[in-house]
Each structure stands twice: as C-alpha cells, then as structure tokens.
XYZ file of C-alpha atoms in Angstrom:
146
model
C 14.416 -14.874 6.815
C 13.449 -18.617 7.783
C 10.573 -21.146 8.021
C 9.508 -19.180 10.754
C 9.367 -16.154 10.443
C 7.541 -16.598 6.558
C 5.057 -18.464 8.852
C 4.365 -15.580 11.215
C 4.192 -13.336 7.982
C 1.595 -15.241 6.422
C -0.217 -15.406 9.471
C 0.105 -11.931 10.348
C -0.639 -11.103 6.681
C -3.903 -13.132 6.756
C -5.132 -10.897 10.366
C -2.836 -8.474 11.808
C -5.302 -8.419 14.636
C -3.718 -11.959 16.306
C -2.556 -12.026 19.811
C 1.124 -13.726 20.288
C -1.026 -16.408 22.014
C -2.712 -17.435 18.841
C -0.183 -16.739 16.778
C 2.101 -19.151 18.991
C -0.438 -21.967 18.983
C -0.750 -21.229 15.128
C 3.127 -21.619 14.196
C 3.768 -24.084 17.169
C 6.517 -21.487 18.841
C 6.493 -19.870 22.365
C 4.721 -16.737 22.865
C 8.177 -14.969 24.273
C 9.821 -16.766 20.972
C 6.819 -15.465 18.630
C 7.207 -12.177 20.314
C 10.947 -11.651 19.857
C 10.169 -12.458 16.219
C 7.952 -10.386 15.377
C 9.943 -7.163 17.378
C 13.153 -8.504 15.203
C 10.692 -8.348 11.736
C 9.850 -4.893 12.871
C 12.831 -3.352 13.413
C 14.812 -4.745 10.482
C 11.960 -3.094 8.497
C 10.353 -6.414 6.955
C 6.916 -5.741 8.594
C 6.265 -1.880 8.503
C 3.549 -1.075 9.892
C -0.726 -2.888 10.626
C -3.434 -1.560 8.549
C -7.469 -1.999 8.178
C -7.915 -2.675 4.559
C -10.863 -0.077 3.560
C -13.829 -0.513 0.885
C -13.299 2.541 -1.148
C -16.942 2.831 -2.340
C -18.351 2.086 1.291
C -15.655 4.915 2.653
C -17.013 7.461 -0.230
C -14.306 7.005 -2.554
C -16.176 5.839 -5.638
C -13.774 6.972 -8.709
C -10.590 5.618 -8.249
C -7.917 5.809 -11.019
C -4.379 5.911 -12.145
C -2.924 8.821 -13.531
C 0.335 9.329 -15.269
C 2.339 12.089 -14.904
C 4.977 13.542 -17.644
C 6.810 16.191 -16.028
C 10.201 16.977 -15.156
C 12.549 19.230 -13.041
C 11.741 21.445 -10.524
C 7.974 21.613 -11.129
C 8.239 17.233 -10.933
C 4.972 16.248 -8.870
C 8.047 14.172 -6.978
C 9.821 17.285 -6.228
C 6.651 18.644 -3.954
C 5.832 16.698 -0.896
C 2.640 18.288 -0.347
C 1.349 16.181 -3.341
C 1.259 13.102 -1.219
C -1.194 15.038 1.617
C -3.675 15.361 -0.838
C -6.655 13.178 0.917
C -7.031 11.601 -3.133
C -3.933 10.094 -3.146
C -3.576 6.742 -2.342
C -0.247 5.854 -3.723
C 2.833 7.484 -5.968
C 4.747 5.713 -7.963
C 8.104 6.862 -9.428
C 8.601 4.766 -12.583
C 10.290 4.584 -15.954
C 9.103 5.236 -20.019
C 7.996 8.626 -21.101
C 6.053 9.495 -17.586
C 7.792 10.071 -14.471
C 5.034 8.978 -11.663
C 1.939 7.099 -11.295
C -0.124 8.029 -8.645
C -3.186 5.851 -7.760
C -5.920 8.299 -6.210
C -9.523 7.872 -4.839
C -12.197 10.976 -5.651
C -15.449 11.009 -4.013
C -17.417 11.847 -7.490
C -15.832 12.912 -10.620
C -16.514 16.551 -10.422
C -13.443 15.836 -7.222
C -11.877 13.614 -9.431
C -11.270 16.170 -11.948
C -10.330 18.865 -9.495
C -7.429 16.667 -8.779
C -6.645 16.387 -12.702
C -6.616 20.608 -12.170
C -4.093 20.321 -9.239
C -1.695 18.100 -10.819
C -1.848 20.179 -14.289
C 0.573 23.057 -12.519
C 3.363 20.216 -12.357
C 2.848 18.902 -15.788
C 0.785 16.906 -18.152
C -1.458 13.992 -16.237
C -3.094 11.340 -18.165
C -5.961 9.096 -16.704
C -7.050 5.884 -16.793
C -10.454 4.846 -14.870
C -10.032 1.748 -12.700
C -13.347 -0.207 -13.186
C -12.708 -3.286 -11.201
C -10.276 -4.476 -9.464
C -10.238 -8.337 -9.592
C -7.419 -8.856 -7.122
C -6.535 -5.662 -4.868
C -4.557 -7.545 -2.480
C -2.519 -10.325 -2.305
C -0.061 -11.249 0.796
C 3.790 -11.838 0.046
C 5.306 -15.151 -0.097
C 8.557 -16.782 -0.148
C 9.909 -16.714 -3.960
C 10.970 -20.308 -5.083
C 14.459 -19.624 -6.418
C-alpha cells in the first residue's frame, strides 16, 4: 500500500458515506483514479466491508461484557458456528493462556445477559467481566512507522 491509498483509508475510515467526487477533491486524485483504488482495496481484502457504528445503549443493548471461555474439544464454543448467530454476540475471539475464546456480547438487561452465561455453560466454563465504559471504542488504522 502507498501514500494514496493510506489517504483514501483514512478518509474512508473517518465517513464511509463519501462519494468518489469528494473523496477525489479530498486526496487531490481523479474520480476514475479514486475509483479504481478503492475497487483494488476491496478486492485484495484491505477494506472489507462499510458499517454504521451503533450506540449500544440507544439500540437496547445496555450490558455489554467480555466473557472468557475455558473449554476444549468437540464441545469448544469455536467448534459450533451457531454460537456466532446468537443476536448477543458481538465479537469472538480465539486467543491464547488458560481460555480458549473471548467473545464480546451485548444483552438487553442482565436477566438476558445471564441467559447467555446459561447457553455458553453446555460448551464449558465462561467467566465474565462487565464492561463499564469504554473510553475509546474505535479508533481508525494507520500506517505503522517502521
């Protein structure tokens, strides 16, 4: 990746929303130029996909924690794909240490929140932790200085 096409990232990044016309007068490219860039960042799988960022609390989604799974072989929450349908979870996370997963969900009320808990007890042990703030839920990607 070049100049350019971190420029159209961080642009893109910022509102995903912009038409090639803006984002050409933006990065000082063509539109046709901006547009081939952009369908080249797509394809090669750098930009995968355009999403609205959602207020969890405003959508209904009030308790959101992380919970750690420990279990392992065929009953592994990573084994059953059905797991990730689950309208709770936001995110799974394989990972190392004594857990196998992470998964990041979003309950409506706790009484939901520990029905999930319930759920995820068949495929092992799950451990909690409440999220109580979340001082910086987003931040866009940059070029790493090497």
């Amino acid at each position: 990746m070049d100049a350019m096409d971190w420029a159209l990232l961080r642009e893109l990044q910022d509102d995903a929303r912009l038409s090639y016309s803006e984002l050409s007068r933006r990065v000082h490219l063509s539109p046709p130029a901006v547009a081939e860039r952009v369908r080249r960042l797509e394809e090669t799988g750098v930009i995968t996909g355009y999403h609205a960022q959602v207020d969890l609390a405003k959508a209904g989604r009030e308790v959101l924690a992380l919970i750690r799974m420990s279990c392992y072989g065929p009953t592994c929450v990573l084994r059953d794909d059905k797991v990730a349908t689950w309208p709770e979870v936001l995110e799974i996370n394989r990972v190392t240490g004594d857990t196998c997963s992470v998964l990041k969900v979003a309950a409506g009320s706790i009484e939901a929140f520990e029905e999930v808990i319930d759920r995820l007890g068949g495929y092992g042990a799950p451990s909690s932790t409440m999220i109580l703030s979340t001082p910086l839920s987003w931040q866009p990607i940059v070029p790493i200085d090497s």
